[in-house]
Coordinates of N, CA and C in Angstrom, one line a residue:
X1 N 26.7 -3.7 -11.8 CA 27.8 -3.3 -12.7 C 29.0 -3.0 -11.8
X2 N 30.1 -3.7 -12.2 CA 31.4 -3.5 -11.1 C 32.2 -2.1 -11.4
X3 N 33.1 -1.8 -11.0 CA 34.0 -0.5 -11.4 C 34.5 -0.5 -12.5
X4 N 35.1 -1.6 -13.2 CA 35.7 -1.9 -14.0 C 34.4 -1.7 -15.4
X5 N 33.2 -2.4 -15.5 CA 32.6 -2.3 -16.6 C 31.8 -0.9 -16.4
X6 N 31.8 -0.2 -15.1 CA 31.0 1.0 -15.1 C 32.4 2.2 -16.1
X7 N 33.5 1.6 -15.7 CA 35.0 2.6 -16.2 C 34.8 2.3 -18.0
X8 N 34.8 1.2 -18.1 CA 34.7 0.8 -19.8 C 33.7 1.4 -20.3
X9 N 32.3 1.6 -19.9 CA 30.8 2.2 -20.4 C 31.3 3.7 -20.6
X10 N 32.2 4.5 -19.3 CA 32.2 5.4 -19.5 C 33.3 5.9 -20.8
X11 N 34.1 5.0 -21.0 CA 35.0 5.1 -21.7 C 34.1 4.8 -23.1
X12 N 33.2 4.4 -23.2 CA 32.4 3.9 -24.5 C 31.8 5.3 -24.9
X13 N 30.9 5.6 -23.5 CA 30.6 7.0 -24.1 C 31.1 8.2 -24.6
X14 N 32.1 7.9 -24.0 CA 32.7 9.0 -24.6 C 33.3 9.2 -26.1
X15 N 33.9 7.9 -26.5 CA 34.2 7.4 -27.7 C 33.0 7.8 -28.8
X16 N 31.8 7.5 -28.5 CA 30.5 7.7 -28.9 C 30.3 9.3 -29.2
X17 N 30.8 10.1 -28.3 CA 30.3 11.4 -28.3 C 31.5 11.8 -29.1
X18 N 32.5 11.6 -29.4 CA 33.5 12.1 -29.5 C 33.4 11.7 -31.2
X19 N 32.9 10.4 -31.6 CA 32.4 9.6 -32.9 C 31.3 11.2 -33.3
X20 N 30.1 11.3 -32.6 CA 29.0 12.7 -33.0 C 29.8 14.0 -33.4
X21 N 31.1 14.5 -32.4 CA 31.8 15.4 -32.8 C 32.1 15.7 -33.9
X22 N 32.6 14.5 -34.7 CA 33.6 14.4 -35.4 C 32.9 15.5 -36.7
X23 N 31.3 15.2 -37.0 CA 30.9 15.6 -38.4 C 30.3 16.9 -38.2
X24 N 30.4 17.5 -37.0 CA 30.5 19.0 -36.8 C 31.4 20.2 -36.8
X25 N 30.4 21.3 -37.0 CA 31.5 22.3 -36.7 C 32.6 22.7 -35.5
X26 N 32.1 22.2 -34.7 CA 32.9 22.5 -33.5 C 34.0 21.9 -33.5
X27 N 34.4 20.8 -33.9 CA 35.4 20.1 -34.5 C 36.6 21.7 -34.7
X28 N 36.4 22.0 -35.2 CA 37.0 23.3 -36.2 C 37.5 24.5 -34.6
X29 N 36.8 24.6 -34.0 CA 36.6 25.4 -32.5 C 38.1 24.9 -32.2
X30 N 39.1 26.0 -31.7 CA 40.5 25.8 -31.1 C 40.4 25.1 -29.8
X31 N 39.2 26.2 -29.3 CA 39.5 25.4 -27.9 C 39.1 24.0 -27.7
X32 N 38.2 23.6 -28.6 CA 37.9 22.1 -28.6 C 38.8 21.5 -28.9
X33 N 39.7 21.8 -30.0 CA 40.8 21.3 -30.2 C 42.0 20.7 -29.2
X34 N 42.0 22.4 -28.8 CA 42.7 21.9 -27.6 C 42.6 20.8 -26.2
X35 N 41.6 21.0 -25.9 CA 40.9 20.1 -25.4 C 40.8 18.6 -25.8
X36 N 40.7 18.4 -26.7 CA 40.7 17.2 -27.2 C 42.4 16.5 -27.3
X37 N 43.4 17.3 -27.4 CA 44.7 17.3 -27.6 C 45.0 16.4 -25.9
X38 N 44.1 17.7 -25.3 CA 44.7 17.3 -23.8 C 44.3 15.8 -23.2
X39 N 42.8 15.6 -23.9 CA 42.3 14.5 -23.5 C 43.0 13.1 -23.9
X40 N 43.4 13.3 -25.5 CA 44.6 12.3 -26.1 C 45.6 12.1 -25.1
X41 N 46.0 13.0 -24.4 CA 47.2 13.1 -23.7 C 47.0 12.7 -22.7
X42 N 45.9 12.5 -21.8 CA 45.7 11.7 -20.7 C 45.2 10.7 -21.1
X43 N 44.1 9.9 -22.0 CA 44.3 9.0 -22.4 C 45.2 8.0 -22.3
X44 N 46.6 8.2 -23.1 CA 47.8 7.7 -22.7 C 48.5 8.1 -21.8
X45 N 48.7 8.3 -21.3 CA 49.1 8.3 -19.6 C 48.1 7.1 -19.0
X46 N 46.9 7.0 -18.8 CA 46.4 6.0 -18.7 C 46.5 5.1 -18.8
X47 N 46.7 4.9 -20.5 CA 47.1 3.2 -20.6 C 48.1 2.8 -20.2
X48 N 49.5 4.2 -20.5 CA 50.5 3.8 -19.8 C 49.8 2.9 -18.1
X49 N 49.7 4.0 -17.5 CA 49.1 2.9 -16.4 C 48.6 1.8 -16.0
X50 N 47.2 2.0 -16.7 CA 46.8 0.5 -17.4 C 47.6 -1.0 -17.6
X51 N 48.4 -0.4 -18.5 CA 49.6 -1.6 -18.8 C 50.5 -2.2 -17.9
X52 N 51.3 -0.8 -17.3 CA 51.8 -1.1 -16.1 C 51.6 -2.0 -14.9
X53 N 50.1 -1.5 -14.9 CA 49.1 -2.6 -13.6 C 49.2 -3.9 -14.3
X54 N 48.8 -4.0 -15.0 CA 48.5 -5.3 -15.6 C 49.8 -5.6 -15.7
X55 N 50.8 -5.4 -16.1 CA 52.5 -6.2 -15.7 C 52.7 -6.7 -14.3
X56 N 52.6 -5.8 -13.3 CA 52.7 -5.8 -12.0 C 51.9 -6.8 -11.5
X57 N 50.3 -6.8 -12.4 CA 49.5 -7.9 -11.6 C 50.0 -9.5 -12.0
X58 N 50.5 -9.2 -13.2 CA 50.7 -10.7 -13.7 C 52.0 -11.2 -13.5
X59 N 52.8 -10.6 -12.9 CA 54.3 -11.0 -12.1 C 54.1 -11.3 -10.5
X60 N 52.9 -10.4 -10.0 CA 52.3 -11.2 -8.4 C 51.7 -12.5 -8.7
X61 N 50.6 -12.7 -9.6 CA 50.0 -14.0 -9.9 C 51.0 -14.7 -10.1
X62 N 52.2 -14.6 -10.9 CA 53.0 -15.4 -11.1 C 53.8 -16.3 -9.7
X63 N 54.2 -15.2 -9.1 CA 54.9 -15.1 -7.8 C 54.2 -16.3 -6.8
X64 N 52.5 -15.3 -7.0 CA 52.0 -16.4 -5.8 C 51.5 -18.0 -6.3
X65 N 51.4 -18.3 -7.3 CA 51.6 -19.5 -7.9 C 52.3 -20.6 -7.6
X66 N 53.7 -19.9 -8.0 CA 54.9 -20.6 -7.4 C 55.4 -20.9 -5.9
X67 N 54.3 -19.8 -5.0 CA 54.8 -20.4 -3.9 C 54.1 -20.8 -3.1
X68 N 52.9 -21.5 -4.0 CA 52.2 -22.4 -3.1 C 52.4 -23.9 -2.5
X69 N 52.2 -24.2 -1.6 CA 53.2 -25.2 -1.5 C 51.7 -26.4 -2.1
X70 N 52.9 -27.3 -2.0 CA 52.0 -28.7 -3.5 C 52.4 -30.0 -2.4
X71 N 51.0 -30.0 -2.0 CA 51.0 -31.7 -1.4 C 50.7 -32.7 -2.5
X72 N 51.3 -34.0 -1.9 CA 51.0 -35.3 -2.6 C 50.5 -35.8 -2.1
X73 N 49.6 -37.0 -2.8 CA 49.0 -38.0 -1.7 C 49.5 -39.2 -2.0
X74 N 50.6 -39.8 -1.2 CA 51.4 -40.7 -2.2 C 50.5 -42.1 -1.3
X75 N 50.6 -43.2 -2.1 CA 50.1 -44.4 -1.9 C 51.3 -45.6 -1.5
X76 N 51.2 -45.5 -0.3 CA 52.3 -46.3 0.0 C 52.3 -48.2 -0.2
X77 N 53.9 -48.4 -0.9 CA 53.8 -49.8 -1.9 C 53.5 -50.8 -0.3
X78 N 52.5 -51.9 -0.9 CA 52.2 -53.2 0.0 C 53.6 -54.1 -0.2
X79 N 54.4 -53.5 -0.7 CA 55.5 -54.6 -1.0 C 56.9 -54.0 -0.1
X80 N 56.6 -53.0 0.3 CA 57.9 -52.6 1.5 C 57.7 -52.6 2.6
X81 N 58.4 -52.5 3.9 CA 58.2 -52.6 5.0 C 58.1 -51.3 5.4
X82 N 57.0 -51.2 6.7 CA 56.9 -49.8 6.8 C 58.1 -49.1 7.3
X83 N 58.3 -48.2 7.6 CA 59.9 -46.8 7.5 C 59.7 -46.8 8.8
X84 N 60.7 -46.6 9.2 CA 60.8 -46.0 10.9 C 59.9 -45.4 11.6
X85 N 59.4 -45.4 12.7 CA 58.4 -44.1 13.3 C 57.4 -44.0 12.5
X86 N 56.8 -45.4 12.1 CA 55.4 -45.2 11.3 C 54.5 -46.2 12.3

């Protein structure tokens, strides 16, 4: 498992636990509350980040795309004479 699907799992679980919370009392608990407020709140901040990366990555991919350089293999015509310095 890479970083990426070990980060999603953990992100699953939690979703999961957070799904079990929901039909309890603790739900009701301030400080859970608060807590959970704060977790909302880093959450986004995250995806802000998230997203960010993923712009930044896909404007490099773009970048390095474009400047790869592009050979031809051109087939030179039997009907011209060959060019200078060939």
């Amino acid at each position: 498992m890479n970083d990426s699907e070990k980060l999603l799992n953990d992100y699953r679980l939690i979703a999961e636990t957070l799904l079990e919370l929901k039909g309890t009392h603790i739900v009701k608990d301030p400080t859970v509350l608060n807590h959970l407020v704060e977790l909302e709140s880093a959450m986004c901040e995250l995806n802000a980040m998230l997203t960010e990366l993923q712009h930044e990555i896909a404007q490099k991919e773009a970048i390095t795309q474009r400047a790869r350089p592009r050979l031809y293999l051109v087939k030179r015509s039997t009907n011209n004479p060959p060019a200078i310095g060939s």
